[in-house]
Short mmCIF file of C-alpha atoms and ligand atoms in Angstrom, two decimals:
data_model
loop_
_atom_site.label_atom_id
_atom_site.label_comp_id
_atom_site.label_asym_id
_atom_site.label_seq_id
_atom_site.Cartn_x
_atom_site.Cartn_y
_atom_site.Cartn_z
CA UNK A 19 -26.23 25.26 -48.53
CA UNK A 20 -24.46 28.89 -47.63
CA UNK A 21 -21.44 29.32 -50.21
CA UNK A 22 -20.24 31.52 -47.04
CA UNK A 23 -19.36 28.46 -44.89
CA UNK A 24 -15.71 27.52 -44.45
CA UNK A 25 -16.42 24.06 -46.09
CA UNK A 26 -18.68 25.25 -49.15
CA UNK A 27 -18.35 23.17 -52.22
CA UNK A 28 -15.57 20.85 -50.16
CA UNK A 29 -15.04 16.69 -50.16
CA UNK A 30 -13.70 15.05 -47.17
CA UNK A 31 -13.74 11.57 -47.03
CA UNK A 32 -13.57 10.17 -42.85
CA UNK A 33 -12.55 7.18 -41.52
CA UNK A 34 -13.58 5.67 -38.24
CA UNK A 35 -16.65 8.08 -38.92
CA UNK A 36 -19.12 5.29 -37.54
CA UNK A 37 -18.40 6.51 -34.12
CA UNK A 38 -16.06 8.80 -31.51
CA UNK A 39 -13.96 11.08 -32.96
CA UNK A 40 -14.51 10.21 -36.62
CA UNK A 41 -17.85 10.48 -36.29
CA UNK A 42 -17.96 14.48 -34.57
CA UNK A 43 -15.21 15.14 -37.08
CA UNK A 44 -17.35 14.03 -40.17
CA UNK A 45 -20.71 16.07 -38.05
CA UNK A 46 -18.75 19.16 -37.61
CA UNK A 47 -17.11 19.74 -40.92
CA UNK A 48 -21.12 18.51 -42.77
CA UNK A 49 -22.01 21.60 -40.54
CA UNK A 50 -18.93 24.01 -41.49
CA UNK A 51 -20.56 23.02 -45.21
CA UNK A 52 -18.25 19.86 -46.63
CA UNK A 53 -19.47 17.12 -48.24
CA UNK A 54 -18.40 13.93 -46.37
CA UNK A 55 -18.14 10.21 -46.95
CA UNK A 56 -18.12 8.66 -43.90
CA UNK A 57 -16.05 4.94 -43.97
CA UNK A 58 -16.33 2.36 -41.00
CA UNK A 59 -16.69 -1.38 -41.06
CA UNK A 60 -20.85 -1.02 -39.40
CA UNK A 61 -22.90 -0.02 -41.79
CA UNK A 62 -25.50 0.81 -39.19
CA UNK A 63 -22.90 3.32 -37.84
CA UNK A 64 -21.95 4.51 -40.99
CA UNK A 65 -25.66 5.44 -42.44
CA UNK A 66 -26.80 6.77 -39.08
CA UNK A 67 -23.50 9.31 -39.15
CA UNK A 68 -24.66 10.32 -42.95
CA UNK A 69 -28.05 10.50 -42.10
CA UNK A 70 -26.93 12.76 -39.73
CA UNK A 71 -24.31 14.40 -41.94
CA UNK A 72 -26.94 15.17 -44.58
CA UNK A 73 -27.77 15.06 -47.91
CA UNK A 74 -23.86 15.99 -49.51
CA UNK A 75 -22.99 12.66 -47.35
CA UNK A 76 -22.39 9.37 -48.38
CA UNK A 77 -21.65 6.68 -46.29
CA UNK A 78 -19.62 3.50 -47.53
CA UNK A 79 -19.56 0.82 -45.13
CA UNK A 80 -15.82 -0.76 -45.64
CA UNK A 81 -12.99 -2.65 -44.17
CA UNK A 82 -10.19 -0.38 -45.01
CA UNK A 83 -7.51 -3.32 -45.05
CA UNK A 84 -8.88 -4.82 -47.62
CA UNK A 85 -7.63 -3.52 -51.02
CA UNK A 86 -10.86 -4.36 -52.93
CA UNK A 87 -13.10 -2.17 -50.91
CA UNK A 88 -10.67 0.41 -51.16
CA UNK A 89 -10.91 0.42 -54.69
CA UNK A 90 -14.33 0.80 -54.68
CA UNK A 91 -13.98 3.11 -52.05
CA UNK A 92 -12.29 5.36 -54.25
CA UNK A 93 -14.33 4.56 -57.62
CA UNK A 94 -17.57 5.84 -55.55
CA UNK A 95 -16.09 9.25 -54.60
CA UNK A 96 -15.19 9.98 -57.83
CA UNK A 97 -18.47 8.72 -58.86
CA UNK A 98 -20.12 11.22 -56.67
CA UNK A 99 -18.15 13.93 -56.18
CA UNK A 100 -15.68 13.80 -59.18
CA UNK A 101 -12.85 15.13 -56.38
CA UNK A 102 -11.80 15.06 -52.47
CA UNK A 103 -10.46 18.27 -50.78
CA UNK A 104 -9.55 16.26 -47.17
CA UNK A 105 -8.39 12.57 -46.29
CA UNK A 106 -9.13 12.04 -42.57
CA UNK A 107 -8.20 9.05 -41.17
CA UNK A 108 -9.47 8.25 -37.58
CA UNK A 109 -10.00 4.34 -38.17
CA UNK A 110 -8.02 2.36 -35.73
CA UNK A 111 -8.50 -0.51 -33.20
CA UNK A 112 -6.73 -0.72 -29.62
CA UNK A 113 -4.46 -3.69 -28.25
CA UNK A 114 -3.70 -4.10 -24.19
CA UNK A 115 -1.29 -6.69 -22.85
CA UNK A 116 1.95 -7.50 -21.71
CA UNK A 117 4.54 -8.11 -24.92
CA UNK A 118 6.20 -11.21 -23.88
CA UNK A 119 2.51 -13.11 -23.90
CA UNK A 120 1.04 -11.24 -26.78
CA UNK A 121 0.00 -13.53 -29.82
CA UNK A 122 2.14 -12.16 -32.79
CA UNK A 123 -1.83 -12.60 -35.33
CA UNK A 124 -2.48 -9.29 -32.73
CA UNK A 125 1.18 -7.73 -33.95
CA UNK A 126 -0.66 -8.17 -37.81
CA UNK A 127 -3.60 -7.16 -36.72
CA UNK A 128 -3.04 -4.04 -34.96
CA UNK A 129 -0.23 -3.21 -37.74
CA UNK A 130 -2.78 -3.93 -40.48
CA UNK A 131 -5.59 -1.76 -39.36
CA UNK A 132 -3.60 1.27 -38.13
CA UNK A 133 -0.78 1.91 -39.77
CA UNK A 134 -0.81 -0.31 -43.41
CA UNK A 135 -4.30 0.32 -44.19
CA UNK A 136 -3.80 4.20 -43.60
CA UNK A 137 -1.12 4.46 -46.19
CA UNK A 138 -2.66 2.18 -48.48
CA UNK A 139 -5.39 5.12 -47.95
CA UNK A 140 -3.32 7.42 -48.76
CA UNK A 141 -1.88 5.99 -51.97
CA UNK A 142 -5.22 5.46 -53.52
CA UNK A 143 -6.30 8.81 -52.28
CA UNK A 144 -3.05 10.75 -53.44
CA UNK A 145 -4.13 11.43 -57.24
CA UNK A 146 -7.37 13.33 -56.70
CA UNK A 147 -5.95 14.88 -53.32
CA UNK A 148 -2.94 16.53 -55.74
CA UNK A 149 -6.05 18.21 -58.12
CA UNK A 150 -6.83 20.19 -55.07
CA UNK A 151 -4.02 21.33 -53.10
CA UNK A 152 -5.85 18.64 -50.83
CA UNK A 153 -4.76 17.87 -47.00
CA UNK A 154 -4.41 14.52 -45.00
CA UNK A 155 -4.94 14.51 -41.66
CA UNK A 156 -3.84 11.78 -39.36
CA UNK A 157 -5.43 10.94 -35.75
CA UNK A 158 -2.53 9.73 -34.05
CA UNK A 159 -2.12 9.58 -30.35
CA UNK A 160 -0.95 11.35 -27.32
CA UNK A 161 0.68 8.10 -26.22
CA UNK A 162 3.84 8.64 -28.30
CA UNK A 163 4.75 10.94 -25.63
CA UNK A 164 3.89 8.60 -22.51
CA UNK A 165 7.15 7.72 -20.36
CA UNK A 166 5.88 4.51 -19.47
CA UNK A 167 3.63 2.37 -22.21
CA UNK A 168 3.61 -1.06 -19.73
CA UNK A 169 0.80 -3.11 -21.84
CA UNK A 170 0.34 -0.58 -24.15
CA UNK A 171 3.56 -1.21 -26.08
CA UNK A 172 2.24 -2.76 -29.21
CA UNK A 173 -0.38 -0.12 -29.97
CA UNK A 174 2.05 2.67 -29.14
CA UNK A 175 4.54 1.18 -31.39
CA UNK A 176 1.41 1.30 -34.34
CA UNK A 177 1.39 5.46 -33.04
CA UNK A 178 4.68 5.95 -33.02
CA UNK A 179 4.94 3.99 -36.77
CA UNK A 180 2.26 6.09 -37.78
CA UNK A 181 4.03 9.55 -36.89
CA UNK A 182 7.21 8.11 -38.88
CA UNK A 183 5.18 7.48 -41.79
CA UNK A 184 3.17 10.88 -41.79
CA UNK A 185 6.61 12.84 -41.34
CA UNK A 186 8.25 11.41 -44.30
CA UNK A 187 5.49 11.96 -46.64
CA UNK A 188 4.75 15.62 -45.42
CA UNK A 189 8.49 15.86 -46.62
CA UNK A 190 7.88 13.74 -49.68
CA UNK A 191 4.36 15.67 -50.94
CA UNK A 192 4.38 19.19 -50.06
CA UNK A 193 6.10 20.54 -52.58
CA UNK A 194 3.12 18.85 -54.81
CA UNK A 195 0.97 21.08 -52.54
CA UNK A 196 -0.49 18.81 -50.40
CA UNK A 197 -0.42 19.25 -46.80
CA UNK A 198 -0.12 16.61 -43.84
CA UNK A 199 -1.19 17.00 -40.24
CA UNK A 200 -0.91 14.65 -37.46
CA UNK A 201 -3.49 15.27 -34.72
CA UNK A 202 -2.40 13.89 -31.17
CA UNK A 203 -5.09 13.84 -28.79
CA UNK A 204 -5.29 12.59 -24.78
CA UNK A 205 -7.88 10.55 -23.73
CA UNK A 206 -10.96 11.29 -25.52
CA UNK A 207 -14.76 10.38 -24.38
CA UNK A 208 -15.66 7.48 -27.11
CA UNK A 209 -16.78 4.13 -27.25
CA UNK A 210 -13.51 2.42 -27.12
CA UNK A 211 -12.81 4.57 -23.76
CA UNK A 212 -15.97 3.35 -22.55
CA UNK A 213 -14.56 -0.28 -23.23
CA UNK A 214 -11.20 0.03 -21.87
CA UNK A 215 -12.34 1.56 -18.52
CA UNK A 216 -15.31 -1.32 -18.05
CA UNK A 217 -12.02 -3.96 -19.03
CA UNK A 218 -10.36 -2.49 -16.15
CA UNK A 219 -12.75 -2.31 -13.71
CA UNK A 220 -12.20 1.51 -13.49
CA UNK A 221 -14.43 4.43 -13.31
CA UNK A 222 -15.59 5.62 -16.53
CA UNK A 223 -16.00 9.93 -16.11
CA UNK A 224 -16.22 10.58 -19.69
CA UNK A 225 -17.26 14.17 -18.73
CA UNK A 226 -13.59 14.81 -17.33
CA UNK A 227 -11.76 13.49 -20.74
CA UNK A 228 -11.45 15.13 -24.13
CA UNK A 229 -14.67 15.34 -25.47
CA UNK A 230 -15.00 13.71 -29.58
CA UNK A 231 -16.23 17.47 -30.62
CA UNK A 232 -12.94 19.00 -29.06
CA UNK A 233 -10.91 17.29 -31.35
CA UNK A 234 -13.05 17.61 -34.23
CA UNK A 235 -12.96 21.60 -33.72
CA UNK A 236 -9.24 21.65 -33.22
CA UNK A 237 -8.70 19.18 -36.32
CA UNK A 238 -11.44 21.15 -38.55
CA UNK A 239 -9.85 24.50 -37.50
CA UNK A 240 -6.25 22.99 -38.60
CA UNK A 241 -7.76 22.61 -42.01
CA UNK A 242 -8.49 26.44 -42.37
CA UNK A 243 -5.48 28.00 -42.57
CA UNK A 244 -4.22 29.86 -45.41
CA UNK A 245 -2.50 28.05 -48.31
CA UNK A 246 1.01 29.98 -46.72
CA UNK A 247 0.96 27.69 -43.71
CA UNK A 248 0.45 23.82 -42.20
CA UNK A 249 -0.27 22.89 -38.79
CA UNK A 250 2.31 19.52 -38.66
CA UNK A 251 1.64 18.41 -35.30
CA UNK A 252 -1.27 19.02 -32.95
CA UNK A 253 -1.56 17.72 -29.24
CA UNK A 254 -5.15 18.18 -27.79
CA UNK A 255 -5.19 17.16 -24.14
CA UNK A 256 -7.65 17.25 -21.29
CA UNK A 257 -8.14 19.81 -18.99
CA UNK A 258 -8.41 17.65 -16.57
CA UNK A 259 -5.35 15.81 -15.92
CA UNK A 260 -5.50 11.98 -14.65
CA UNK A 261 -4.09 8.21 -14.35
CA UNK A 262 -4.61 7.23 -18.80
CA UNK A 263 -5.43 3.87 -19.24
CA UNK A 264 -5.89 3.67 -22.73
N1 LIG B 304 -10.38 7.70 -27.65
C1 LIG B 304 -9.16 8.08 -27.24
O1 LIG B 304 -8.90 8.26 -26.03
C2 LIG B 304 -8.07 8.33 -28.26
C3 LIG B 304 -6.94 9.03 -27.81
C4 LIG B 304 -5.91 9.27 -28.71
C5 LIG B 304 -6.01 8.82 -30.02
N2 LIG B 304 -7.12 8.13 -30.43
C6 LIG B 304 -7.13 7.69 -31.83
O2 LIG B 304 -8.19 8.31 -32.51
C7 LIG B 304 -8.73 7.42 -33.48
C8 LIG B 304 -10.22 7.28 -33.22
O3 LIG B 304 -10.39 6.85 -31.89
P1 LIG B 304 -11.83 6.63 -31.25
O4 LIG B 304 -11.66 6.57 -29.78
O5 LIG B 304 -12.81 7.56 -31.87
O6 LIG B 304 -12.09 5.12 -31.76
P2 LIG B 304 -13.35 4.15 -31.65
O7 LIG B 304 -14.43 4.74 -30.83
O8 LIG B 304 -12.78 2.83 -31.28
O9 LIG B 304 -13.80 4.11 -33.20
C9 LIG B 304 -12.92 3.59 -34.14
C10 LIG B 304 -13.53 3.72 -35.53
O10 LIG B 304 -12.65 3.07 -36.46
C11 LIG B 304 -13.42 2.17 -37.26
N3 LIG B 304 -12.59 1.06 -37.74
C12 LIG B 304 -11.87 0.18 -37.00
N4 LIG B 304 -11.30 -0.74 -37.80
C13 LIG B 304 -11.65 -0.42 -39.08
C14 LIG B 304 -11.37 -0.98 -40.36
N5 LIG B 304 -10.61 -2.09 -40.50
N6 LIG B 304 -11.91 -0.40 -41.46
C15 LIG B 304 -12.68 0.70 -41.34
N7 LIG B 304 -12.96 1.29 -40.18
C16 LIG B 304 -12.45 0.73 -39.05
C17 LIG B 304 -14.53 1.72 -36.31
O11 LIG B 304 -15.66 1.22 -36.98
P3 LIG B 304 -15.94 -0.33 -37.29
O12 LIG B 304 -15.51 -1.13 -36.09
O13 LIG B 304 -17.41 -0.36 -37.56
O14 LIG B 304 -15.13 -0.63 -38.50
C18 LIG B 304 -14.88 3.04 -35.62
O15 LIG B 304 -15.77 3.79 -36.42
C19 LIG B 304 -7.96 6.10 -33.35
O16 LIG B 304 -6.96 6.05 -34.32
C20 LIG B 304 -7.35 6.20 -31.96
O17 LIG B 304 -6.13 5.49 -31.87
C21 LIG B 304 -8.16 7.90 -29.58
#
């Protein structure tokens, strides 16, 4: 591997990395020279993304709300790697329906998988991330700006949970070195796009939306600058701008 690429001798560990935007972050920061462990529930998903990755990669098929496997989780990258430079989190799962009819198992749900299990990430994470002057990097979403979140209230309240979160511990951990970015992007071309159009009955155009790879580039190039300065919130939006569903 060329010492001279921007990720040389660098750990990143990726969730959500079995597919969309966790998957062309963990591609495009294996090719910028990191080693990456790439985290998803499929482990299909997850060995064809470290296949891809190469051989620095690891993949570790896990549910990241359950403490156990995070454990382990964390056991096998110090195992491997004996440190971790990044924390990306890009795991999440999407909810759609009107409030007044929504079962409250989907308020646990939704609250478990995106915003609990990413600090429970993060806590776990924390002690090796300090050795490093290490950075965490959210993927949060473009919604917490939307004016009107009809039937998209309960996962925009998970977003806008998430940003609360991530703002108090930049606060609480930079002075331990430790940086925290929140990455915002618009409607990006993945699978769960795919999904939510088909649910709708509306055209799916992923070639008009936010490509994975453009958020991976603008996340990967947020992780590059000097020690003197942190990116704290980045919104990434289509050029192209339309009706969002999702
Ligand atoms: N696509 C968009 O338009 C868009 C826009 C703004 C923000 N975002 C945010 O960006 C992030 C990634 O979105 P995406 O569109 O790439 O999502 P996606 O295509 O739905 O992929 C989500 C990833 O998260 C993993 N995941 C879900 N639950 C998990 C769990 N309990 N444990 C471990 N992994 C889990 C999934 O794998 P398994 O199911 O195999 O576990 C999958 O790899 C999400 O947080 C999303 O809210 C997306």
């Amino acid at each position: 591997m060329n010492p001279k690429l921007p990720f040389y001798n660098r750990v990143a560990l990726v969730t959500g990395a079995g597919r969309g935007i966790g998957k062309a972050t963990s591609l495009h920061l294996a090719k910028l020279g990191a080693s990456v462990i790439c985290v998803a529930r499929t482990q299909s998903e997850v060995e064809s993304c470290a296949t891809q990755a190469g051989p620095k990669a690891l993949a570790v098929p896990c549910d990241i709300t359950s403490p156990h496997s995070l454990q382990e989780l964390i056991a096998r990258t110090h195992e491997r790697y004996k440190r971790l430079d990044y924390l990306i989190i890009s795991s999440g799962i999407f909810h759609r329906g009107f409030l007044a009819k929504t079962p409250l198992s989907d308020f646990d749900n939704l609250f478990a998988v995106n915003v609990k299990a990413p600090l429970s990430l993060i806590q776990h994470t924390l002690p090796l991330l300090r050795e490093n002057n290490g950075q965490i990097v959210i993927v949060n979403s473009s919604i917490i700006r939307a004016a009107n979140t009809a039937e998209r209230g309960l996962y925009a309240s998970t977003q806008s949970a998430l940003k609360s979160l991530t703002d108090a511990l930049r606060d609480e951990i930079n002075a331990e070195g430790v940086k925290v970015i929140s990455i915002f992007p618009g409607t990006t071309a993945t699978p769960r796009q795919e999904t939510i159009h088909q649910a709708l009955g509306k055209p799916y155009n992923p070639h008009l939306l936010l490509q994975p790879h453009d958020v991976a580039i603008a996340l990967c190039n947020s992780l590059l600058l000097p020690p003197t300065a942190e990116a704290t919130d980045i919104f990434i939006r289509p050029m192209h701008k339309f009706d969002t569903v999702g």
